[in-house]
Amino acid sequence: MQLAFGEARKLLNRYGLKTVRSSLCADRLGVLDASNRLRPPFVLKVVGGDVLHKTEKSLIFLNLESREDLEIALRKLSKRAKGLKFDGFLLQEQLKGVELILGGSRDPVFGPVVAFGSGGVLTELYKDISLRVAPFSKKDALEMIAETKASAFFTGEGFRGRKASRDRVASALVSLSKLMAERGEVSEVDLNPVIATQEAATIVDARVICHG
Amino acid sequence: MKGSVFASPFAKPFKGRIFAVNPNASEILGVKCIPSVKDAAGPVDLAVICVPAALVPTVLRECAEKKVKAAIVVSAGFAETGPEGRQKQEEIAAICRNAGMLLLGPNCLGVLRPASSLNASFGLGMPPSGGMAFVSQSGALADSVIDWALEQMYGFSALVSLGNSAGLNEADFVDWLASDAQTKAITLYLEGVRNGKAFMAAVRKAVANDKKVFVLKGGREGKGLKAVSSHTAAMAGSYPVFAAAMRQCGATVVDSLEELFVLGDAASKQPAARNGVAVITNGGGAGVLCADYCHRYGVQLVDLREKTLARLDRGGNMHSAYSRSNPLDLIGDALPERYAAALETLLSENYVHGLIVVQTLQTMTDSIGDAKAVVAASRRHPKKPVLCVFMGGPYSKEGICFLHEHGIPNFQDPLLAVKAMAALVGKI
C-alpha cells in the first residue's frame, strides 16, 4: 500500500529528510490560492492513485511563473488525468540543482537496503547505482557516493558548473538507512528526484510503500 | 571413506584415535569394526556418517546417546531431493539440536584440517597445510580444489564443504575461522546465504582480526531479483545487494575460481599494507601493463623521491639508462645483484609500502638468482607485501618454485598480481 503524499512527507521529515515546499490541493482554486504562499517558479503535477511515471504521461508541468501559466497547466492536466484515480494537484517550488535518486527496499537475505544514484529519467539507462545494507554510518554513505559517477558533482569544481553538498547528501542517505532499519513496515521507498544544491538535499518526489 | 580419516597414500596418518563402525563388516580398510558407536571405548569427538540416508537418523540417535560432540553427515538423499528429503533433513537436524550435537551436512564432502592431518571427508587427497581456509557450498568443487591445490602448492588451514547446512552454516564457519590462528585468509564459494546479518557480522569479525575474506558467488543471474525500488528494479537485484553487502563488511568479491584461490593464497602469505607501492621490472612492456592495471584497481604507484634515486645511483648497480621512475625498469640485462639493490633500496623507504617484482625472460636472466634476491629482501622487510610476476615456463621454473617454497606468490599475468596487491592494500 502506497502512503498518501502527506503521510509520506511526515514520515520522511520525522527522519530529518527534507522535502520540497509544496501544497497538495484538491482543485483549481486551491492551487491558485497556494501559489500565493509559495515562491515561483512552480512545478504542478497530479499525484496519488494510478499515477506512477508522470513524465511519460505528461502529468507534470515545470517552469510555471505566473497565474496564467498555472491556469494553462491546470486545464491540460485535468484533461490528461481524466479517468485516472488521483489524490489531487501538487504545487511545488521548483528547485535547481543536481538530480539524484535515493531508494530503500528489503532484500530477502540482507534485509533493509539503500540505493543511491544519479536521478532523472535516464536513471534506468545508466544504471549508475550503489547499494548498502542499512543501517550504515556516514563513512559508508560517503563511499556510496564515491562509487557512482554522480560523485563528479561533489568535487571542488563540480561538473559543468553543477555542484552540490556531499555532506548533505551523505546525511540524507544515513537518515534513509535509519528509516529503513527502524521502520519494518516500510517495504519500499523511492525518492526520485532528490535535488541537491550546495545548501541542501531536498526530496521533490517520494513514493513510500508499506506492507499490508 | 577410502582416503579419508583412514590411511591415505596422500597424507600423513591422523594422530587421534579412529573407530570404524559397521554392524555387518568385521573390518574397513584394515581397521577393525565395532557394531555401534556406543561400543567405542571412551568419548567420541566427531562422527563421520556415510550410511544410506534412511539409516542416518538411527545412527545419529546412537551418537546422541554416546554424547558425541559433532557429526558430519556425508550421506546424500535429503533436502536436495525434494519435500520428502527435506522432512528427513528436518528430522536429523532436530536430533542433533536436541542432543546439543553440532551437525555439518548432510550431503557434504566433510572437513579437512591439514595441519592435524584430519581428513574427515571423502576427499581423496590432503592438501598442504597453510594459511588459506576454503568454505564451499559445493562438495564436488571442494574435492577438485584439493587436487588442484596439490598441483599449485596452495596451503590450506581448513577446507569445509557445507552441503545442505542443516546445522552449521557459512556464518558459523567464518565466525570460527575469524579466530583461528592458522587461518590468514578465508575463501568462500557460496550460492546463497541463509542469514545476511549473521554472515556480515562473521565477515566483519574476520576482517577485524586482520584476515582477508574473498567471496565467489554462484547463481548470480536468474529470477527472483528483488527490486530496490520500482525504478531500480532492473538494476538492483539480489546479486548487486550481495556484492554490496560483502564490500560493506570488508570482503573482496571475485569473479572466478582462479581469482578466488590466487588472491586467497597471496593474502594468506603476504601481509596487508597501506596503499602506495612500487614495481620493479627488467622489461618495459610488463611494467607498462602493471602500471595500467594499478591505475584501474586503485593501487597507487608512488613517485620515487630524489634521495631514493640517489641511493640507487650511489650503489653502482644500476644501468645508466634505468628508468629512474616507477615502474622501476632495471633494463633487460639485469642480474640478481641489480634486483637485490633495487629491492633493498625500495623496501627500505618508508613511503614504499609494497612491491611487485617483474622478471621477463631475457638472455642474461638468472631466474633462481633473482628469486633468491626477492626472498632475502622480503625476509628483511616482513611487513611489506612482495608479489612476483616471473613470466615464463621451463627456463623460469626453478626460480618460480623457489618463490613458492618461500611464501612469495608468483603470477604469470601482471593483471592477477595487481589484483592481489589491490586486495592487500584494501582497494578491492
XYZ file of C-alpha atoms in Angstrom:
640
model
C 0.000 0.000 0.000
C 1.413 3.358 -1.016
C 1.376 6.066 1.619
C -0.568 9.161 0.713
C 1.550 12.198 -0.040
C 1.015 13.860 3.330
C 1.848 10.742 5.352
C 4.939 10.021 3.306
C 6.157 13.562 3.836
C 5.528 13.369 7.563
C 7.482 10.107 7.870
C 10.423 11.430 5.841
C 10.528 14.703 7.781
C 10.500 12.798 11.066
C 13.792 11.186 9.994
C 15.266 14.540 9.123
C 14.787 14.138 5.392
C 13.901 17.461 3.865
C 11.028 17.656 1.413
C 10.397 20.455 -1.035
C 7.995 23.222 -0.008
C 4.695 22.293 -1.539
C 0.969 22.191 -1.170
C -1.461 19.382 -2.001
C -4.555 20.947 -3.458
C -7.946 19.434 -4.216
C -8.819 21.712 -7.136
C -8.027 24.733 -9.271
C -8.857 27.313 -6.636
C -6.730 25.510 -4.091
C -3.768 25.653 -6.485
C -4.193 29.332 -7.194
C -4.529 30.088 -3.504
C -1.437 28.060 -2.602
C 0.597 29.799 -5.300
C 0.403 32.983 -3.198
C 2.152 31.286 -0.296
C 4.957 29.617 -2.313
C 7.783 31.049 -4.332
C 7.795 30.682 -8.149
C 8.811 29.091 -10.433
C 6.426 26.212 -9.700
C 6.044 22.593 -10.611
C 2.498 21.344 -10.874
C 1.683 17.659 -11.014
C -1.050 15.116 -10.485
C -0.335 12.751 -7.563
C -1.597 9.574 -5.947
C -3.698 6.626 -7.085
C -2.808 5.367 -10.545
C -0.074 7.894 -11.183
C 3.422 6.419 -11.329
C 5.520 7.676 -14.219
C 4.464 11.258 -14.511
C 6.885 12.279 -17.223
C 5.759 9.639 -19.682
C 2.112 10.530 -19.248
C 2.817 14.264 -19.264
C 1.198 14.648 -15.866
C 3.727 17.222 -14.778
C 4.401 20.846 -15.735
C 7.606 22.730 -14.995
C 8.728 26.357 -15.046
C 5.366 27.860 -14.148
C 5.990 31.504 -13.311
C 2.636 33.277 -13.392
C -1.063 32.827 -12.706
C -1.606 32.455 -16.468
C 0.954 29.658 -16.640
C -0.834 27.902 -13.789
C -4.247 28.220 -15.418
C -2.995 26.673 -18.667
C -1.256 23.846 -16.839
C -4.343 23.137 -14.727
C -6.561 22.884 -17.819
C -4.196 20.488 -19.579
C -3.576 18.345 -16.504
C -7.287 17.968 -15.799
C -7.816 16.756 -19.356
C -4.906 14.300 -19.311
C -5.766 12.873 -15.911
C -9.379 12.211 -16.851
C -10.327 8.650 -15.909
C -7.356 8.220 -13.542
C -7.751 7.850 -9.795
C -5.698 10.560 -8.126
C -5.381 12.438 -4.829
C -5.138 15.908 -6.264
C -2.752 18.530 -7.617
C 0.598 19.043 -6.018
C 2.052 22.516 -6.320
C 5.752 22.658 -5.523
C 8.526 25.191 -5.568
C 10.800 24.285 -8.438
C 14.376 23.619 -7.386
C 17.503 23.818 -9.480
C 20.388 21.530 -8.733
C 21.772 18.059 -9.203
C 19.141 15.375 -9.716
C 19.727 12.302 -7.584
C 17.822 9.182 -6.664
C 17.683 7.647 -3.192
C 15.847 4.391 -2.674
C 15.082 1.864 0.012
C 13.992 -1.736 -0.266
C 14.099 -5.084 1.553
C 16.351 -7.888 0.429
C 15.233 -11.387 1.452
C 18.746 -12.193 2.689
C 20.256 -8.942 3.931
C 17.136 -7.037 4.966
C 16.916 -3.260 4.546
C 18.920 -1.893 1.624
C 19.512 1.687 0.492
C 20.322 2.685 -3.079
C 21.934 5.860 -4.373
C 22.478 7.101 -7.897
C 22.108 9.772 -10.496
C 18.474 10.700 -10.829
C 16.133 11.786 -13.525
C 14.524 9.940 -16.363
C 17.767 8.321 -17.511
C 18.479 6.528 -14.224
C 17.379 3.209 -15.622
C 19.509 3.637 -18.693
C 22.758 4.467 -16.961
C 22.370 2.085 -14.012
C 24.702 4.302 -12.035
C 23.631 2.935 -8.667
C 25.419 1.992 -5.459
C 23.907 -0.043 -2.636
C 24.401 -0.601 1.101
C 22.723 -2.688 3.743
C 21.012 -0.435 6.312
C 21.668 0.980 8.806
C 25.054 2.444 7.979
C 27.375 5.252 9.009
C 28.250 8.487 7.280
C 31.547 6.925 6.202
C 29.619 4.235 4.314
C 27.375 6.905 2.800
C 30.400 8.849 1.553
C 31.832 5.679 -0.005
C 28.485 5.015 -1.614
C 28.559 8.436 -3.264
C 32.171 7.941 -4.353
C 31.265 4.683 -6.121
C 28.929 6.382 -8.584
C 29.536 8.710 -11.488
C 27.346 11.229 -9.657
C 30.368 11.781 -7.409
C 31.608 14.251 -10.040
C 29.017 16.744 -8.779
C 30.577 16.773 -5.321
C 34.153 17.557 -6.254
C 35.693 21.002 -5.824
C 34.759 22.339 -9.231
C 31.610 20.250 -9.757
C 30.575 19.004 -13.175
C 29.777 21.530 -15.913
C 29.081 24.145 -13.321
C 26.721 21.940 -11.329
C 27.831 21.409 -7.776
C 26.273 20.001 -4.641
C 26.997 19.345 -0.987
C 28.384 15.873 -0.440
C 27.806 16.242 3.273
C 24.066 16.927 2.931
C 23.545 14.022 0.557
C 25.509 11.671 2.824
C 23.376 12.784 5.784
C 20.213 12.119 3.780
C 21.486 8.606 2.970
C 22.214 7.919 6.634
C 18.717 9.171 7.577
C 17.087 6.966 4.967
C 19.124 3.979 6.176
C 17.888 4.648 9.713
C 14.313 4.848 8.492
C 14.615 1.552 6.601
C 16.240 -0.188 9.558
C 13.722 1.079 12.149
C 10.502 1.016 10.161
C 9.959 -2.651 9.402
C 6.561 -1.862 7.901
C 8.133 0.184 5.098
C 8.888 -2.163 2.237
C 9.963 0.335 -0.371
C 10.994 3.979 -0.623
C 11.623 5.761 -3.870
C 12.909 9.317 -3.567
C 13.239 10.485 -7.139
C 14.334 13.050 -7.740
C 16.212 14.438 -4.803
C 17.613 17.819 -5.785
C 20.981 18.550 -4.262
C 22.458 22.027 -4.069
C 25.368 23.375 -2.079
C 22.994 24.101 0.805
C 20.629 21.138 0.892
C 19.413 17.810 -0.428
C 15.677 18.160 -0.939
C 13.186 15.453 -1.840
C 10.996 16.549 -4.697
C 9.038 13.358 -5.241
C 8.549 10.434 -2.903
C 6.871 7.080 -3.080
C 6.672 5.108 0.168
C 5.170 1.616 0.151
C 4.159 -0.203 3.341
C 3.138 -3.793 3.981
C -0.485 -4.700 4.380
C 35.750 -43.498 3.006
C 38.978 -44.560 1.474
C 41.492 -41.782 1.719
C 39.608 -40.082 4.469
C 40.323 -40.385 8.171
C 41.727 -43.787 7.382
C 45.148 -44.222 5.931
C 45.600 -42.425 2.653
C 48.603 -42.669 0.386
C 48.437 -38.873 0.007
C 48.519 -37.879 3.631
C 50.250 -38.368 6.923
C 48.241 -40.526 9.284
C 45.820 -38.821 11.641
C 47.204 -38.877 15.187
C 43.903 -39.250 17.016
C 42.083 -42.482 17.683
C 39.731 -43.743 14.984
C 36.890 -46.215 15.245
C 35.310 -47.925 12.267
C 31.609 -48.525 12.861
C 29.642 -51.071 10.903
C 27.406 -53.872 12.223
C 27.947 -56.101 9.186
C 31.668 -55.855 8.438
C 34.486 -57.108 10.583
C 36.948 -54.528 9.300
C 37.096 -51.479 6.997
C 40.351 -50.676 5.198
C 42.269 -52.670 7.748
C 40.593 -51.113 10.809
C 38.595 -53.468 12.982
C 34.905 -52.566 13.139
C 32.675 -52.079 16.155
C 28.956 -52.668 15.553
C 27.762 -49.356 17.010
C 29.278 -46.034 18.043
C 28.010 -46.870 21.535
C 30.635 -49.635 21.672
C 33.528 -47.172 21.288
C 35.908 -47.202 24.211
C 35.960 -43.685 25.645
C 34.392 -40.413 24.474
C 33.978 -39.567 20.786
C 34.636 -36.060 19.435
C 33.442 -36.435 15.901
C 31.342 -38.908 13.947
C 31.617 -39.035 10.156
C 28.427 -40.632 8.897
C 28.237 -42.102 5.431
C 25.451 -44.637 5.672
C 22.385 -44.568 3.372
C 20.024 -41.665 4.131
C 17.344 -43.934 5.623
C 19.748 -45.104 8.355
C 21.139 -41.660 9.250
C 18.501 -40.829 11.933
C 19.176 -44.102 13.767
C 22.929 -43.600 13.648
C 22.589 -40.003 14.847
C 20.429 -41.114 17.779
C 23.143 -43.563 18.762
C 25.698 -40.756 18.503
C 23.470 -38.587 20.699
C 23.284 -41.345 23.284
C 27.060 -41.673 23.193
C 27.278 -37.869 23.652
C 29.339 -37.422 20.503
C 30.254 -33.719 20.221
C 29.822 -33.242 16.484
C 28.597 -35.155 13.463
C 29.372 -34.800 9.776
C 26.687 -36.354 7.611
C 28.235 -37.085 4.252
C 25.207 -39.049 3.038
C 23.043 -37.541 0.310
C 19.296 -38.008 -0.129
C 17.954 -35.113 1.930
C 16.553 -31.646 1.110
C 18.262 -31.705 -2.289
C 15.901 -34.498 -3.411
C 12.537 -32.860 -2.691
C 9.892 -32.451 0.019
C 10.324 -35.958 1.463
C 14.065 -35.493 1.784
C 13.503 -32.073 3.302
C 11.395 -33.655 6.019
C 14.100 -36.232 6.696
C 16.629 -33.414 6.940
C 14.494 -31.604 9.483
C 14.342 -34.814 11.470
C 18.133 -35.218 11.665
C 18.602 -31.509 12.404
C 16.186 -31.863 15.329
C 18.014 -34.942 16.676
C 21.298 -33.019 16.712
C 19.752 -29.850 18.096
C 18.063 -31.679 20.962
C 21.261 -33.538 21.805
C 23.387 -30.382 21.622
C 25.475 -32.084 18.951
C 26.961 -29.956 16.173
C 25.923 -31.018 12.667
C 27.689 -30.445 9.362
C 25.795 -31.514 6.255
C 24.032 -33.597 5.140
C 25.086 -34.052 1.545
C 28.575 -32.669 2.072
C 32.146 -33.660 1.472
C 33.183 -33.017 5.070
C 36.077 -31.198 6.663
C 39.824 -31.278 6.191
C 42.311 -29.811 8.620
C 45.714 -30.394 7.013
C 47.829 -29.258 9.987
C 46.265 -32.025 12.108
C 46.211 -34.479 9.209
C 42.478 -34.684 9.803
C 40.604 -35.658 6.684
C 37.037 -36.101 7.877
C 35.779 -36.213 4.324
C 35.590 -38.444 1.323
C 38.143 -36.270 -0.428
C 40.971 -38.355 -1.792
C 43.980 -36.249 -1.045
C 45.185 -33.967 1.688
C 46.413 -30.568 0.509
C 49.468 -28.991 2.091
C 48.971 -27.146 5.351
C 48.909 -23.351 5.038
C 47.068 -20.162 5.866
C 44.128 -20.258 3.464
C 40.713 -21.554 4.524
C 38.153 -22.640 1.944
C 34.463 -22.911 2.709
C 32.311 -24.236 -0.096
C 28.652 -24.845 -0.728
C 29.697 -27.286 -3.418
C 31.291 -30.532 -2.293
C 32.476 -31.527 -5.736
C 34.203 -28.200 -6.092
C 35.991 -28.715 -2.787
C 37.162 -32.132 -3.946
C 38.605 -30.736 -7.173
C 40.205 -27.842 -5.326
C 42.143 -30.264 -3.140
C 43.574 -31.919 -6.219
C 44.305 -28.522 -7.768
C 45.949 -27.352 -4.539
C 48.312 -30.311 -4.604
C 49.392 -29.217 -8.079
C 49.570 -25.464 -7.300
C 51.132 -25.891 -3.861
C 48.319 -23.909 -2.228
C 48.384 -24.421 1.519
C 45.166 -24.692 3.494
C 44.283 -24.198 7.150
C 40.913 -25.857 6.655
C 38.562 -26.977 3.912
C 34.877 -27.182 4.693
C 32.115 -28.469 2.475
C 28.816 -27.136 3.829
C 26.410 -29.399 1.979
C 22.793 -28.652 2.837
C 23.722 -26.751 6.029
C 21.001 -28.268 8.173
C 23.085 -27.402 11.225
C 26.262 -25.363 10.879
C 26.271 -22.839 8.038
C 28.623 -20.431 6.285
C 28.318 -17.794 9.017
C 29.256 -20.305 11.744
C 32.402 -21.371 9.924
C 33.523 -17.852 9.041
C 32.952 -16.912 12.674
C 35.120 -19.841 13.781
C 37.830 -19.155 11.181
C 37.856 -15.495 12.251
C 39.566 -16.532 15.465
C 41.524 -19.489 14.093
C 45.234 -18.811 14.494
C 46.189 -20.918 11.455
C 43.912 -19.005 9.105
C 45.234 -15.837 7.415
C 42.766 -15.621 4.531
C 39.280 -17.039 4.049
C 37.944 -18.025 0.630
C 34.299 -18.853 0.084
C 32.278 -20.329 -2.728
C 28.631 -19.564 -1.991
C 25.386 -19.944 -3.858
C 23.233 -18.406 -1.186
C 23.447 -17.009 2.316
C 20.909 -18.039 4.946
C 21.133 -15.093 7.271
C 22.659 -11.998 5.742
C 23.171 -10.087 9.000
C 24.823 -13.039 10.766
C 27.088 -13.627 7.796
C 28.072 -9.953 7.629
C 28.851 -9.998 11.352
C 31.097 -13.042 10.913
C 32.936 -11.458 7.978
C 33.370 -8.219 9.958
C 34.877 -10.211 12.808
C 37.337 -11.912 10.442
C 38.320 -8.598 8.857
C 38.740 -7.013 12.289
C 41.125 -9.874 13.128
C 43.236 -8.974 10.057
C 42.067 -11.862 7.903
C 41.227 -11.159 4.292
C 37.935 -12.620 3.081
C 37.307 -13.484 -0.590
C 33.895 -14.476 -1.891
C 32.822 -16.053 -5.164
C 29.068 -16.180 -5.678
C 27.446 -18.743 -7.920
C 23.909 -18.239 -9.209
C 24.055 -14.535 -9.848
C 21.580 -14.372 -12.642
C 18.017 -15.583 -12.790
C 14.608 -14.940 -11.412
C 13.658 -13.693 -8.025
C 15.569 -10.486 -8.416
C 14.342 -8.199 -5.732
C 13.598 -4.629 -6.514
C 15.245 -1.837 -4.612
C 12.519 0.441 -5.915
C 10.278 0.497 -8.938
C 12.938 2.456 -10.748
C 15.913 0.388 -9.805
C 14.193 -2.985 -10.098
C 16.127 -3.900 -13.192
C 19.496 -2.980 -11.751
C 19.476 -3.808 -8.071
C 18.747 -7.497 -7.973
C 19.932 -9.830 -5.315
C 23.465 -10.222 -6.680
C 24.225 -6.495 -6.568
C 22.902 -6.438 -2.997
C 25.085 -9.429 -2.135
C 28.172 -7.832 -3.669
C 27.474 -4.504 -1.946
C 26.908 -6.212 1.400
C 30.189 -8.102 1.057
C 32.156 -4.952 0.262
C 30.381 -3.161 3.091
C 31.708 -5.654 5.631
C 35.187 -5.656 4.135
C 35.203 -8.782 1.951
C 36.581 -8.903 -1.586
C 34.168 -10.136 -4.239
C 35.850 -12.106 -7.032
C 34.676 -13.330 -10.412
C 36.288 -16.720 -10.887
C 37.659 -19.703 -9.040
C 41.147 -18.884 -10.227
C 40.889 -15.401 -8.758
C 39.469 -16.793 -5.537
C 42.459 -19.038 -4.873
C 45.175 -16.901 -6.407
C 44.123 -13.927 -4.282
C 43.390 -16.064 -1.232
C 46.803 -17.690 -1.489
C 48.559 -14.327 -1.825
C 46.689 -12.878 1.152
C 47.495 -15.940 3.242
C 51.218 -15.498 2.607
C 51.763 -11.756 2.375
C 50.770 -9.015 4.813
C 48.188 -6.333 4.182
C 49.642 -2.848 3.844
C 48.846 0.767 3.177
C 48.327 1.834 -0.417
C 51.426 3.075 -2.266
C 53.651 0.520 -3.962
C 56.461 0.247 -6.485
C 57.019 -2.018 -9.473
C 60.475 -3.344 -10.331
C 60.889 -4.846 -13.787
C 63.523 -5.873 -16.305
C 61.162 -5.355 -19.247
C 59.239 -2.267 -20.335
C 56.029 -3.930 -21.535
C 55.310 -5.857 -18.372
C 55.938 -2.691 -16.347
C 53.525 -0.729 -18.509
C 50.842 -3.379 -18.032
C 51.396 -3.293 -14.276
C 51.019 0.475 -14.273
C 47.811 0.247 -16.320
C 46.277 -2.298 -14.004
C 47.379 -0.406 -10.895
C 45.525 2.611 -12.187
C 42.437 0.515 -12.948
C 42.237 -1.058 -9.490
C 43.260 1.966 -7.469
C 46.704 0.694 -6.490
C 48.821 3.795 -6.099
C 52.265 3.766 -7.706
C 54.375 6.068 -5.542
C 56.642 8.689 -7.082
C 60.246 7.732 -6.389
C 61.955 10.548 -4.498
C 65.273 12.116 -5.396
C 67.004 10.689 -2.341
C 65.871 7.169 -3.376
C 67.273 7.628 -6.877
C 70.465 8.998 -5.364
C 70.806 5.874 -3.256
C 70.258 3.693 -6.307
C 72.868 5.700 -8.242
C 75.388 5.546 -5.408
C 75.032 1.756 -5.153
C 76.637 1.408 -8.562
C 74.438 -1.495 -9.644
C 72.050 0.398 -11.900
C 72.271 0.537 -15.685
C 72.954 4.048 -16.947
C 69.619 4.006 -18.790
C 67.435 2.668 -15.920
C 64.057 4.348 -15.787
C 64.556 6.476 -12.629
C 60.800 6.307 -12.082
C 58.064 3.928 -11.008
C 57.770 1.320 -12.561
C 61.495 0.999 -11.984
C 62.850 -0.538 -15.200
C 66.203 -2.143 -14.440
C 66.788 -2.820 -18.164
C 66.937 -6.266 -19.754
C 70.448 -7.180 -18.713
C 69.591 -7.001 -15.021
C 71.309 -9.686 -12.955
C 70.431 -10.730 -9.399
C 72.772 -8.080 -7.877
C 70.828 -5.304 -9.590
C 67.487 -6.778 -8.489
C 68.859 -7.125 -4.944
C 69.993 -3.481 -4.864
C 66.661 -2.204 -6.190
C 64.638 -4.431 -3.837
C 66.566 -3.382 -0.755
C 66.593 0.312 -1.641
C 62.870 0.499 -2.328
C 61.740 -1.696 0.568
C 63.839 0.416 2.971
C 61.910 3.553 2.017
C 59.106 4.262 4.437
C 56.869 5.608 1.665
C 57.038 2.366 -0.336
C 54.525 0.005 1.246
C 54.821 -2.968 -1.093
C 56.477 -4.281 -4.246
C 55.560 -6.066 -7.419
C 58.690 -7.631 -8.911
C 58.539 -8.470 -12.598
C 61.027 -10.714 -14.330
C 60.712 -11.243 -18.063
C 62.932 -13.860 -19.608
C 65.943 -12.395 -21.386
C 69.254 -13.861 -22.462
C 71.105 -12.978 -19.274
C 68.235 -13.564 -16.850
C 69.179 -15.670 -13.829
C 65.789 -16.732 -12.575
C 66.888 -18.607 -9.468
C 69.298 -15.817 -8.534
C 66.541 -13.228 -8.876
C 64.179 -15.393 -6.834
C 66.753 -15.666 -4.057
C 67.228 -11.893 -4.074
C 63.456 -11.408 -3.728
C 63.154 -13.894 -0.874
C 66.107 -12.391 1.003
C 64.783 -8.823 0.677
C 61.259 -9.867 1.636
C 62.596 -11.572 4.780
C 64.263 -8.325 5.829
C 61.003 -6.411 5.363
C 58.299 -8.816 6.505
C 55.639 -6.111 6.957
C 55.647 -5.140 3.277
C 53.888 -7.344 0.728
C 56.053 -8.588 -2.130
C 54.397 -10.190 -5.148
C 56.196 -11.536 -8.199
C 55.477 -11.787 -11.880
C 58.202 -14.137 -13.094
C 56.859 -14.758 -16.572
C 57.826 -17.899 -18.355
C 57.932 -21.683 -18.452
C 60.727 -24.227 -18.185
C 63.534 -21.621 -18.122
C 61.989 -19.824 -15.153
C 60.601 -22.826 -13.337
C 63.355 -23.171 -10.789
C 63.038 -19.555 -9.734
C 59.266 -19.716 -9.572
C 59.408 -22.869 -7.414
C 61.875 -21.177 -5.093
C 59.482 -18.234 -4.697
C 56.548 -20.560 -3.958
C 58.520 -22.551 -1.432
C 59.410 -19.358 0.392
C 55.945 -17.864 0.543
C 56.256 -15.340 -2.293
C 53.233 -15.619 -4.587
C 54.088 -15.620 -8.280
C 51.740 -14.753 -11.121
C 52.090 -15.373 -14.845
C 49.918 -12.385 -15.653
C 50.516 -8.900 -14.206
C 46.731 -8.465 -14.011
C 46.376 -11.040 -11.250
C 49.428 -9.723 -9.410
C 47.918 -6.234 -9.376
C 44.530 -7.562 -8.259
C 46.248 -9.400 -5.411
C 48.049 -6.188 -4.454
C 44.751 -4.291 -4.695
C 43.287 -6.762 -2.213
C 46.265 -6.418 0.136
C 46.079 -2.617 0.145
C 42.301 -2.728 0.597
C 41.244 -1.372 -2.764
C 39.109 -4.342 -3.852
